[in-house]
Tab-separated table of C-alpha atoms in Angstrom:
chain	number	residue	atom	x	y	z
A	1	MET	CA	13.078	-1.861	18.101
A	2	SER	CA	10.045	-1.692	15.827
A	3	ALA	CA	9.722	-4.033	12.860
A	4	ASN	CA	10.396	-2.856	9.308
A	5	VAL	CA	9.872	-4.054	5.760
A	6	ILE	CA	13.084	-6.121	5.891
A	7	ASP	CA	11.598	-8.141	8.768
A	8	ALA	CA	8.389	-8.579	6.786
A	9	MET	CA	10.227	-9.924	3.734
A	10	MET	CA	12.296	-12.325	5.811
A	11	ASN	CA	9.142	-13.652	7.471
A	12	LEU	CA	7.504	-14.006	4.051
A	13	ILE	CA	10.415	-16.034	2.653
A	14	ARG	CA	10.633	-18.251	5.735
A	15	HIS	CA	6.909	-18.820	6.249
A	16	PRO	CA	4.912	-17.990	3.122
A	17	ILE	CA	1.129	-18.269	3.383
A	18	ILE	CA	-0.905	-18.265	0.189
A	19	ASN	CA	-4.186	-19.898	1.251
A	20	LEU	CA	-5.883	-17.000	3.021
A	21	GLN	CA	-9.154	-18.900	3.330
A	22	GLN	CA	-7.584	-21.712	5.315
A	23	SER	CA	-5.241	-19.542	7.374
A	24	TYR	CA	-7.516	-16.629	8.257
A	25	ILE	CA	-11.149	-16.974	7.182
A	26	GLY	CA	-11.299	-20.635	8.179
A	27	ARG	CA	-10.069	-19.797	11.682
A	28	ASN	CA	-12.626	-17.022	12.069
A	29	ARG	CA	-9.868	-14.448	12.358
A	30	ALA	CA	-11.107	-12.374	9.410
A	31	ASN	CA	-14.491	-11.618	7.848
A	32	SER	CA	-13.410	-11.128	4.237
A	33	MET	CA	-10.476	-11.661	1.916
A	34	GLY	CA	-9.600	-7.983	2.250
A	35	ASP	CA	-9.497	-8.336	6.032
A	36	ALA	CA	-7.495	-11.556	5.683
A	37	LEU	CA	-4.901	-9.845	3.475
A	38	GLU	CA	-4.536	-6.951	5.932
A	39	ARG	CA	-4.106	-9.368	8.817
A	40	TYR	CA	-1.533	-11.341	6.852
A	41	ILE	CA	0.473	-8.190	6.119
A	42	GLN	CA	0.422	-7.341	9.831
A	43	ASP	CA	1.603	-10.867	10.637
A	44	LEU	CA	4.509	-10.471	8.240
A	45	PHE	CA	5.791	-7.548	10.284
A	46	ILE	CA	5.245	-9.096	13.716
A	47	ASN	CA	5.888	-12.756	12.807
A	48	GLY	CA	2.419	-13.385	14.149
A	49	TYR	CA	1.358	-16.642	12.500
A	50	ASN	CA	1.511	-18.907	15.549
A	51	LEU	CA	0.748	-16.382	18.277
A	52	THR	CA	-2.314	-16.540	20.479
A	53	GLU	CA	-4.724	-13.652	20.075
A	54	GLN	CA	-3.381	-12.015	23.240
A	55	GLU	CA	0.247	-12.495	22.160
A	56	ARG	CA	-0.620	-11.098	18.760
A	57	ALA	CA	-2.330	-8.061	20.294
A	58	ASP	CA	0.773	-7.420	22.408
A	59	ALA	CA	3.006	-7.687	19.328
A	60	ILE	CA	0.767	-5.294	17.393
A	61	ASN	CA	1.013	-2.814	20.252
A	62	THR	CA	4.803	-3.148	20.289
A	63	HIS	CA	5.406	-2.677	16.577
A	64	PHE	CA	2.454	-0.567	15.389
A	65	SER	CA	1.377	2.828	16.661
A	66	TYR	CA	-1.836	2.895	14.622
A	67	ILE	CA	-4.217	0.452	12.921
A	68	GLY	CA	-6.686	2.229	10.661
A	69	ASN	CA	-10.068	1.643	9.027
A	70	THR	CA	-11.450	1.441	5.520
A	71	SER	CA	-12.533	5.111	5.420
A	72	ASN	CA	-9.289	6.856	6.337
A	73	PRO	CA	-5.675	6.225	5.338
A	74	PRO	CA	-3.372	4.630	6.229
A	75	ASP	CA	-4.205	1.018	7.086
A	76	ALA	CA	-1.377	0.911	9.613
A	77	MET	CA	1.657	2.809	10.906
A	78	LEU	CA	4.802	1.172	12.212
A	79	ARG	CA	5.978	2.730	15.445
A	80	GLY	CA	8.784	5.076	14.418
A	81	GLY	CA	8.615	3.684	10.880
A	82	ASP	CA	6.576	3.545	7.706
A	83	ALA	CA	2.889	4.009	7.021
A	84	ILE	CA	1.328	1.042	5.243
A	85	GLU	CA	-1.545	0.946	2.774
A	86	VAL	CA	-2.855	-2.530	1.888
A	87	LYS	CA	-4.689	-3.000	-1.404
A	88	LYS	CA	-6.383	-6.136	-2.711
A	89	ILE	CA	-7.012	-6.719	-6.402
A	90	GLU	CA	-8.794	-9.759	-7.810
A	91	THR	CA	-7.205	-10.201	-11.236
A	92	LYS	CA	-3.545	-10.028	-12.201
A	93	ASN	CA	-3.837	-6.809	-14.247
A	94	SER	CA	-6.459	-4.898	-12.229
A	95	ASP	CA	-5.818	-1.294	-11.299
A	96	LEU	CA	-5.950	-0.069	-7.707
A	97	ALA	CA	-9.075	1.827	-6.692
A	98	LEU	CA	-8.047	4.692	-4.409
A	99	ASN	CA	-11.467	6.380	-4.376
A	100	SER	CA	-11.357	9.942	-3.007
A	101	SER	CA	-7.670	9.828	-2.066
A	102	TYR	CA	-4.950	10.307	-4.660
A	103	PRO	CA	-1.781	8.137	-4.417
A	104	LYS	CA	0.772	9.328	-1.896
A	105	ALA	CA	4.526	9.501	-2.255
A	106	VAL	CA	4.694	10.125	1.497
A	107	LEU	CA	2.122	10.502	4.253
A	108	LYS	CA	2.032	13.876	6.002
A	109	ASN	CA	0.546	14.527	9.421
A	110	ASN	CA	-1.532	17.453	8.115
A	111	ASN	CA	-3.352	15.321	5.524
A	112	PRO	CA	-7.073	16.170	5.920
A	113	MET	CA	-8.057	12.513	5.385
A	114	LEU	CA	-6.339	11.412	8.596
A	115	THR	CA	-8.202	10.913	11.848
A	116	SER	CA	-7.061	12.724	14.976
A	117	TYR	CA	-6.153	9.320	16.425
A	118	CYS	CA	-3.743	8.745	13.554
A	119	ARG	CA	-2.166	12.193	13.876
A	120	THR	CA	-1.560	11.739	17.600
A	121	ALA	CA	-0.676	8.015	17.651
A	122	GLU	CA	2.973	9.018	18.030
A	123	MET	CA	5.153	12.062	17.452
A	124	TRP	CA	5.511	12.342	13.684
A	125	THR	CA	5.263	14.832	10.852
A	126	GLN	CA	5.890	12.668	7.789
A	127	LYS	CA	6.179	8.965	7.085
A	128	ASP	CA	7.243	6.978	4.051
A	129	MET	CA	4.238	5.216	2.512
A	130	LEU	CA	4.561	1.509	1.752
A	131	TYR	CA	1.980	0.077	-0.635
A	132	ALA	CA	1.333	-3.649	-0.107
A	133	VAL	CA	-0.674	-4.892	-3.081
A	134	GLY	CA	-1.990	-8.436	-3.126
A	135	VAL	CA	-3.568	-10.328	-6.023
A	136	VAL	CA	-6.216	-12.557	-4.448
A	137	GLU	CA	-8.229	-14.899	-6.657
A	138	LYS	CA	-10.828	-16.983	-4.829
A	139	ASP	CA	-9.023	-17.914	-1.614
A	140	GLN	CA	-5.472	-17.817	-2.912
A	141	LEU	CA	-2.888	-15.054	-2.603
A	142	GLN	CA	-1.301	-15.383	-6.029
A	143	ALA	CA	1.038	-12.401	-5.908
A	144	LEU	CA	2.174	-9.699	-3.510
A	145	SER	CA	4.201	-6.551	-4.035
A	146	PHE	CA	5.836	-4.052	-1.675
A	147	VAL	CA	6.466	-0.669	-3.268
A	148	TYR	CA	7.213	2.658	-1.601
A	149	GLY	CA	5.071	5.592	-2.637
A	150	ILE	CA	8.116	7.733	-3.371
A	151	ASP	CA	9.065	5.239	-6.109
A	152	TYR	CA	5.473	4.750	-7.301
A	153	ALA	CA	3.530	8.006	-7.080
A	154	ALA	CA	4.214	11.613	-7.998
A	155	ASP	CA	4.468	14.421	-5.458
A	156	GLU	CA	1.135	15.655	-4.136
A	157	GLU	CA	1.469	18.977	-5.981
A	158	ILE	CA	0.956	17.096	-9.254
A	159	TYR	CA	-2.375	15.636	-8.129
A	160	ASN	CA	-3.487	18.793	-6.332
A	161	ALA	CA	-2.879	20.898	-9.449
A	162	VAL	CA	-5.251	18.726	-11.488
A	163	ARG	CA	-7.793	18.618	-8.664
A	164	GLU	CA	-7.801	22.407	-8.330
A	165	ARG	CA	-8.177	22.929	-12.083
A	166	ILE	CA	-11.226	20.648	-12.117
A	167	LYS	CA	-12.684	22.327	-9.037
A	168	SER	CA	-12.114	25.779	-10.520
A	169	GLY	CA	-13.804	24.710	-13.742
A	170	VAL	CA	-16.879	23.487	-11.885
A	171	GLU	CA	-17.101	26.757	-9.943
A	172	THR	CA	-17.116	28.851	-13.116
A	173	ILE	CA	-20.123	27.132	-14.724
A	174	GLU	CA	-22.767	29.821	-15.248
A	175	GLY	CA	-26.330	29.570	-13.999
A	176	ILE	CA	-25.780	27.183	-11.077
A	177	GLU	CA	-25.382	27.551	-7.337
A	178	PHE	CA	-22.070	26.171	-6.101
A	179	THR	CA	-21.433	25.110	-2.496
A	180	PRO	CA	-17.847	24.762	-1.209
A	181	THR	CA	-17.066	21.224	-0.044
A	182	LYS	CA	-14.147	18.927	0.696
A	183	GLU	CA	-15.070	17.091	-2.511
A	184	LEU	CA	-14.595	18.641	-5.950
A	185	GLY	CA	-17.856	20.445	-5.531
A	186	LYS	CA	-21.589	20.397	-4.867
A	187	ILE	CA	-23.952	21.983	-7.368
A	188	ASN	CA	-27.345	22.992	-5.968
A	189	LYS	CA	-30.722	23.825	-7.558
A	190	ILE	CA	-30.135	22.042	-10.823
A	191	ASP	CA	-33.843	21.595	-11.577
A	192	PRO	CA	-36.574	24.290	-11.842
A	193	LEU	CA	-37.864	23.502	-8.329
A	194	GLY	CA	-34.380	23.870	-6.918
A	195	ILE	CA	-34.553	20.551	-5.095
A	196	THR	CA	-31.913	18.544	-6.966
A	197	TYR	CA	-28.178	18.740	-6.385
A	198	LEU	CA	-25.091	17.102	-7.853
A	199	ARG	CA	-22.044	16.045	-5.855
A	200	VAL	CA	-18.819	16.112	-7.886
A	201	ARG	CA	-16.428	13.556	-6.432
A	202	GLY	CA	-12.946	12.409	-7.363
A	203	MET	CA	-12.459	8.669	-7.855
A	204	TRP	CA	-8.726	8.123	-8.092
A	205	GLY	CA	-7.070	4.988	-9.399
A	206	ILE	CA	-3.564	3.866	-10.295
A	207	GLN	CA	-2.055	0.980	-12.217
A	208	ASN	CA	-0.899	-1.873	-10.003
A	209	PRO	CA	2.845	-2.136	-9.284
A	210	PHE	CA	3.274	-5.255	-11.420
A	211	LYS	CA	2.203	-3.235	-14.466
A	212	VAL	CA	4.092	-0.093	-13.505
A	213	PHE	CA	7.391	-1.953	-12.990
A	214	SER	CA	6.951	-4.549	-15.744
A	215	LEU	CA	10.189	-3.462	-17.447
A	216	ILE	CA	12.231	-4.806	-14.537
A	217	TYR	CA	10.018	-7.583	-13.158
A	218	GLN	CA	7.592	-10.028	-14.761
A	219	ARG	CA	5.551	-12.554	-12.842
A	220	ASN	CA	5.704	-16.200	-13.807
A	221	LEU	CA	2.013	-17.036	-13.947
A	222	ASN	CA	2.789	-20.758	-13.756
A	223	HIS	CA	4.022	-20.280	-10.206
A	224	GLN	CA	1.652	-20.601	-7.272
A	225	PHE	CA	2.930	-17.336	-5.845
A	226	ASN	CA	5.077	-14.392	-6.933
A	227	PHE	CA	6.511	-11.691	-4.701
A	228	MET	CA	8.174	-8.438	-5.730
A	229	ALA	CA	9.570	-5.587	-3.657
A	230	ILE	CA	11.238	-2.427	-4.918
A	231	ILE	CA	13.209	-0.234	-2.523
A	232	ASN	CA	15.285	2.713	-3.703
A	233	ASP	CA	18.920	2.762	-2.569
A	234	ASP	CA	18.487	5.767	-0.264
A	235	LYS	CA	15.741	3.962	1.656
A	236	TRP	CA	17.609	0.659	1.558
A	237	SER	CA	20.648	2.229	3.217
A	238	MET	CA	18.517	3.139	6.243
A	239	PHE	CA	17.807	-0.488	7.204
A	240	GLU	CA	20.326	-1.862	9.689
A	241	ASN	CA	19.081	-5.408	9.152
A	242	ALA	CA	19.368	-5.427	5.346
A	243	SER	CA	22.406	-7.736	5.516
A	244	GLN	CA	20.252	-10.383	7.242
A	245	LEU	CA	17.863	-10.381	4.302
A	246	ILE	CA	20.756	-10.686	1.841
A	247	GLU	CA	22.081	-13.706	3.732
A	248	LEU	CA	18.638	-15.342	3.744
A	249	ILE	CA	18.223	-14.740	0.009
A	250	GLU	CA	21.640	-16.307	-0.679
A	251	ASP	CA	20.448	-19.448	1.133
A	252	THR	CA	17.043	-19.533	-0.603
A	253	PRO	CA	17.057	-20.855	-4.190
A	254	ASN	CA	13.769	-19.208	-5.178
A	255	ALA	CA	14.634	-15.744	-3.835
A	256	THR	CA	16.793	-13.082	-5.514
A	257	ILE	CA	17.982	-9.523	-4.999
A	258	GLU	CA	19.123	-7.347	-7.904
A	259	ASN	CA	20.323	-3.809	-8.518
A	260	VAL	CA	17.927	-2.063	-10.891
A	261	GLN	CA	17.133	1.371	-12.261
A	262	ILE	CA	13.618	2.779	-11.829
A	263	ARG	CA	12.005	5.896	-13.241
A	264	ASN	CA	11.512	9.014	-11.161
A	265	PRO	CA	7.703	9.361	-10.829
A	266	ASN	CA	8.026	13.151	-11.106
A	267	ASN	CA	10.373	13.097	-14.104
A	268	PRO	CA	10.523	9.899	-16.209
A	269	ALA	CA	13.641	11.230	-17.953
A	270	GLN	CA	15.527	10.584	-14.717
A	271	PHE	CA	16.311	7.221	-13.189
A	272	LYS	CA	17.336	6.209	-9.677
A	273	SER	CA	19.031	3.133	-8.312
A	274	ALA	CA	16.974	0.609	-6.382
A	275	LYS	CA	16.896	-2.949	-5.094
A	276	LEU	CA	14.513	-5.497	-6.599
A	277	ILE	CA	13.735	-8.362	-4.237
A	278	SER	CA	11.763	-11.293	-5.627
A	279	PHE	CA	10.548	-14.625	-4.330
A	280	PHE	CA	8.323	-17.347	-5.741
A	281	ILE	CA	6.653	-20.610	-4.904
A	282	SER	CA	6.756	-22.902	-7.905
A	283	GLY	CA	3.651	-24.513	-9.385
A	284	VAL	CA	2.551	-28.036	-8.566
C-alpha cells in the first residue's frame, strides 16, 4: 500500500528534522535548501531518514509514481494517491511564487504544464494536490504546513476567467501585431524597424498557508519549529490509518488535533468542517 499524508505526519512527529544543512546538504545529498526541503518531504512519506541510497531509491519507487522537476508541476505523485507540490519560503510571512502556473485545487491529467512522463506514470485522470510549504531561514526549517489545494485554492475556472480576460485585452490593442502563444501573448514589431517584441507572461503568487489560515492557527515564533496541517473532513474520512495518527497525537504532549471550520475558497460565505493537526518543538 502506498504511503499517504497520515504516514508523513506520523513520521514527522516521531522523527522531526529541522537542521536541513546538517541532515541533507552536509551529507552531500542535496545541492540547495530547496532540494533539501524536497528530499525531506519525500523522506517523510517513505520514512527514509536512515536508509541507504539504494534502499531509499527502492522506497521511492514503491510509494511514488513520479518525481518531477522545477519546470513542470507537480514535484511528486504518490502511487495511487496525491500529487505533491513543495514550496520553500525564506521569511515567515512571504508569499508563494507560482510563476506561470496558477494555484491548483486539484491536478488534472490534461493540464498542459504536465510532461508526458507525468501523464503516463500511472493510470490517473485527477489527483488531489497537497501543498507542502516550508519556512527555511539559513539552514533551519522553522515551520512546515500541509494544505490541500481544494481547501486553499479556487477552482481553475476562476483563474482561467481572469487569464482569458487579460489575454483578450492584449489581443484587442490597436496598431500591433499579436502572435498566439501559450503565455498571455507576444506582441511583435513594437518599434519602427519591427525588430522588437514583448512577451506578456503571467507571474502567479498566493499567500502562504500560515497567513491564509491565521484565524484558526497561529505559529508560536518562540518555538524552534511549528507544523500545521489542514485536511477537510471528506478527505480525512478516506484515510484508513487516521486512527493511528490520533493515537500518536494523544501520546505526544506537543501535538494536537482539532475540529475546525474553514472557508470555501470558491465562496467565502460557506464553511466546511476540517481537521487541524499541529505539532511544535519548543525553543531552547
